[in-house]
Tab-separated table of C-alpha atoms in Angstrom:
chain	number	residue	atom	x	y	z
A	14	MET	CA	0.000	0.000	0.000
A	15	GLU	CA	2.831	2.396	0.857
A	16	ALA	CA	4.485	1.780	-2.555
A	17	ASP	CA	1.211	2.621	-4.320
A	18	SER	CA	0.972	5.879	-2.407
A	19	LEU	CA	4.553	6.798	-3.320
A	20	GLY	CA	3.908	5.948	-6.977
A	21	SER	CA	0.804	8.124	-6.990
A	22	ARG	CA	2.725	11.067	-5.556
A	23	ARG	CA	5.453	10.657	-8.194
A	24	ASN	CA	2.855	10.535	-10.969
A	25	ALA	CA	1.154	13.654	-9.616
A	26	ARG	CA	4.441	15.588	-10.001
A	27	ARG	CA	5.109	14.369	-13.525
A	28	PRO	CA	4.280	16.723	-16.350
A	29	ASP	CA	1.578	15.448	-18.631
A	30	LEU	CA	3.300	15.339	-22.021
A	31	VAL	CA	0.063	14.755	-23.918
A	32	SER	CA	-1.647	17.667	-22.165
A	33	ALA	CA	1.281	19.972	-22.906
A	34	GLU	CA	1.332	18.873	-26.566
A	35	ARG	CA	-2.375	19.642	-26.868
A	36	SER	CA	-1.919	23.045	-25.231
A	37	ILE	CA	0.895	23.962	-27.639
A	38	HIS	CA	-1.042	22.849	-30.696
A	39	ARG	CA	-4.195	24.688	-29.579
A	40	ALA	CA	-2.123	27.856	-29.201
A	41	LEU	CA	-0.737	27.382	-32.711
A	42	GLN	CA	-4.189	26.710	-34.170
A	43	ARG	CA	-5.667	29.835	-32.517
A	44	THR	CA	-3.260	31.861	-34.658
A	45	GLY	CA	-4.223	29.969	-37.818
A	46	ARG	CA	-1.096	27.872	-37.943
A	47	THR	CA	-2.018	24.386	-39.036
A	48	TYR	CA	1.494	24.145	-40.453
A	49	TYR	CA	4.309	25.890	-38.684
A	50	ALA	CA	7.998	25.868	-39.609
A	51	GLN	CA	9.682	24.588	-36.512
A	52	PHE	CA	12.325	22.234	-35.360
A	53	PRO	CA	11.414	19.010	-37.183
A	54	ALA	CA	11.473	16.624	-34.228
A	55	PRO	CA	10.657	18.387	-30.946
A	56	LEU	CA	9.973	15.119	-29.114
A	57	GLU	CA	13.604	14.190	-29.735
A	58	LEU	CA	14.620	17.314	-27.824
A	59	TYR	CA	12.446	16.169	-24.931
A	60	LEU	CA	14.076	12.724	-24.960
A	61	ILE	CA	17.608	14.129	-25.218
A	62	THR	CA	16.900	16.469	-22.310
A	63	ARG	CA	15.501	13.618	-20.231
A	64	THR	CA	18.245	11.080	-20.932
A	65	GLN	CA	21.125	13.572	-20.654
A	66	CYS	CA	19.857	14.875	-17.303
A	67	THR	CA	20.483	18.312	-18.783
A	68	ARG	CA	21.411	21.099	-16.392
A	69	ASP	CA	22.072	23.932	-18.803
A	70	ALA	CA	20.489	23.959	-22.233
A	71	VAL	CA	20.967	26.822	-24.671
A	72	GLU	CA	18.906	27.488	-27.752
A	73	SER	CA	19.275	30.037	-30.484
A	74	GLY	CA	15.914	30.807	-32.077
A	75	VAL	CA	12.568	30.602	-30.282
A	76	SER	CA	9.659	31.923	-32.379
A	77	SER	CA	6.526	30.193	-30.992
A	78	GLY	CA	8.557	28.161	-28.515
A	79	LEU	CA	7.710	24.665	-29.754
A	80	SER	CA	11.289	23.419	-29.354
A	81	SER	CA	11.666	25.394	-26.132
A	82	ALA	CA	8.555	23.793	-24.658
A	83	HIS	CA	9.861	20.288	-25.316
A	84	ILE	CA	13.210	21.032	-23.701
A	85	LEU	CA	11.371	22.634	-20.773
A	86	MET	CA	9.130	19.568	-20.395
A	87	GLY	CA	12.256	17.423	-20.125
A	88	LEU	CA	13.774	19.762	-17.539
A	89	GLU	CA	10.538	19.768	-15.558
A	90	ARG	CA	10.408	15.977	-15.605
A	91	ASN	CA	14.062	15.825	-14.499
A	92	ALA	CA	13.217	18.312	-11.717
A	93	ARG	CA	16.354	20.312	-12.505
A	94	GLY	CA	18.013	22.431	-15.133
A	95	ARG	CA	17.432	25.644	-17.026
A	96	LEU	CA	16.869	26.621	-20.637
A	97	HIS	CA	18.639	29.771	-21.804
A	98	SER	CA	17.047	30.995	-25.039
A	99	ILE	CA	18.104	33.678	-27.476
A	100	ASP	CA	15.643	35.121	-29.952
A	101	LEU	CA	15.454	38.021	-32.347
A	102	PRO	CA	11.734	37.876	-33.080
A	103	GLN	CA	10.337	38.672	-36.491
A	104	TYR	CA	6.812	40.020	-36.005
A	105	GLN	CA	3.914	39.573	-38.421
A	106	LYS	CA	2.974	42.770	-40.168
A	107	ALA	CA	-0.793	42.166	-40.174
A	108	ALA	CA	-3.298	40.280	-38.033
A	109	LYS	CA	-3.134	37.367	-40.476
A	110	ARG	CA	0.167	36.095	-41.846
A	111	ALA	CA	0.521	37.203	-45.446
A	112	ARG	CA	1.536	34.893	-48.253
A	113	GLY	CA	5.315	34.874	-48.445
A	114	GLU	CA	5.762	36.147	-44.879
A	115	LEU	CA	8.152	34.107	-42.750
A	116	SER	CA	6.433	31.046	-41.338
A	117	TRP	CA	8.162	31.598	-38.020
A	118	SER	CA	7.003	35.195	-37.698
A	119	VAL	CA	5.452	35.963	-34.327
A	120	PRO	CA	1.723	36.807	-34.514
A	121	ARG	CA	0.593	40.311	-33.619
A	122	GLY	CA	0.045	40.708	-29.908
A	123	LYS	CA	2.343	37.760	-29.105
A	124	ASP	CA	6.014	37.507	-28.222
A	125	SER	CA	8.819	34.971	-28.398
A	126	GLY	CA	7.731	31.699	-26.818
A	127	TRP	CA	4.032	32.527	-27.007
A	128	ALA	CA	2.968	28.859	-27.347
A	129	ILE	CA	4.909	27.621	-24.291
A	130	PRO	CA	2.521	26.537	-21.521
A	131	SER	CA	2.859	28.950	-18.578
A	132	ARG	CA	3.723	26.231	-16.087
A	133	LEU	CA	6.935	25.466	-17.981
A	134	LYS	CA	8.338	29.000	-17.970
A	135	ALA	CA	9.810	28.820	-14.441
A	136	ARG	CA	12.925	27.097	-15.847
A	137	TRP	CA	13.218	29.447	-18.823
A	138	ALA	CA	15.411	32.512	-19.333
A	139	LEU	CA	14.751	34.395	-22.577
A	140	ARG	CA	17.249	36.903	-23.927
A	141	LYS	CA	16.229	38.950	-26.944
A	142	GLY	CA	18.757	40.144	-29.443
A	143	ARG	CA	21.144	38.964	-32.096
A	144	SER	CA	22.949	35.742	-31.262
A	145	GLU	CA	26.258	37.440	-32.108
A	146	ASP	CA	25.627	39.977	-29.346
A	147	VAL	CA	23.949	37.797	-26.721
A	148	LEU	CA	25.580	34.352	-26.975
A	149	PRO	CA	29.160	35.291	-25.931
A	150	ARG	CA	27.918	37.044	-22.762
A	151	LEU	CA	25.517	34.207	-21.955
A	152	ILE	CA	28.029	31.377	-22.191
A	153	ASN	CA	30.515	33.258	-19.996
A	154	ARG	CA	27.950	32.896	-17.185
A	155	LEU	CA	27.456	29.139	-17.605
A	156	PRO	CA	29.750	26.446	-16.199
A	157	SER	CA	29.019	24.178	-19.174
A	158	ILE	CA	26.426	23.497	-21.863
A	159	ASP	CA	24.766	20.076	-21.896
A	160	LEU	CA	22.444	20.706	-24.852
A	161	TYR	CA	22.698	23.296	-27.599
A	162	CYS	CA	19.813	23.711	-30.011
A	163	HIS	CA	20.498	25.878	-33.049
A	164	ASP	CA	17.240	26.938	-34.700
A	165	SER	CA	18.117	30.374	-36.006
A	166	PRO	CA	19.601	31.541	-39.345
A	167	TRP	CA	20.843	28.493	-41.184
A	168	THR	CA	23.841	29.857	-42.983
A	169	PRO	CA	27.264	28.214	-42.793
A	170	GLU	CA	28.734	31.443	-41.368
A	171	HIS	CA	26.133	31.723	-38.623
A	172	LEU	CA	26.424	28.050	-37.684
A	173	ALA	CA	30.221	28.369	-37.541
A	174	PHE	CA	29.942	31.440	-35.283
A	175	GLU	CA	27.572	29.755	-32.838
A	176	PHE	CA	29.374	26.419	-32.717
A	177	GLU	CA	32.804	28.053	-32.297
A	178	THR	CA	31.421	30.311	-29.564
A	179	ILE	CA	29.934	27.464	-27.513
A	180	ARG	CA	32.745	24.936	-28.069
A	181	PRO	CA	34.723	25.918	-24.927
A	182	LYS	CA	31.646	25.204	-22.770
A	183	LEU	CA	30.836	21.779	-24.198
A	184	ARG	CA	31.702	18.845	-21.984
A	185	SER	CA	32.036	15.215	-22.881
A	186	GLY	CA	28.528	13.977	-23.671
A	187	SER	CA	27.097	17.387	-24.613
A	188	ARG	CA	24.621	17.335	-27.496
A	189	LEU	CA	24.266	19.760	-30.398
A	190	SER	CA	21.089	19.916	-32.402
A	191	SER	CA	20.403	21.796	-35.630
A	192	PRO	CA	17.519	21.109	-38.007
A	193	THR	CA	19.236	21.961	-41.267
A	194	THR	CA	21.709	24.142	-43.070
A	195	GLN	CA	21.476	26.052	-46.300
A	196	GLY	CA	23.990	27.719	-48.524
């Protein structure tokens, strides 16, 4: 009986992944986004965060916060860690996203990370600005980086800048994640 009680208490503290997924997708749908350019496999970020027992995760590029939310769910489940995000938001020009407008543009009245469920934001630190300006100062404050998620401009020059900047803070077992490159 005591084991059942302990199991119930553990389950009560666990984040509900399905509930969080539904909340994120409802937020996206409310802004008319049935398709949304995002990190292609956000559940992988959750699993990496969980299995790495990530303490300090850094991400470059937030937009709606889909990737951020999955890292934050992993941190919440691990009951430790922090996500340090950098974003230079691109805002939609009109109430409805125009044809040809960036798919990751932030809807009017919203801000970076707008789809992240509120309960997950306690482990989140958002810094707005260009990665070239923010990233060097940020990493100087961190002892190490366990997970780095690059989801910002996908040019070889930008990737090289970010990866060279974070390299001194990577430890054995750190993970880097980037959806694609172009150029």
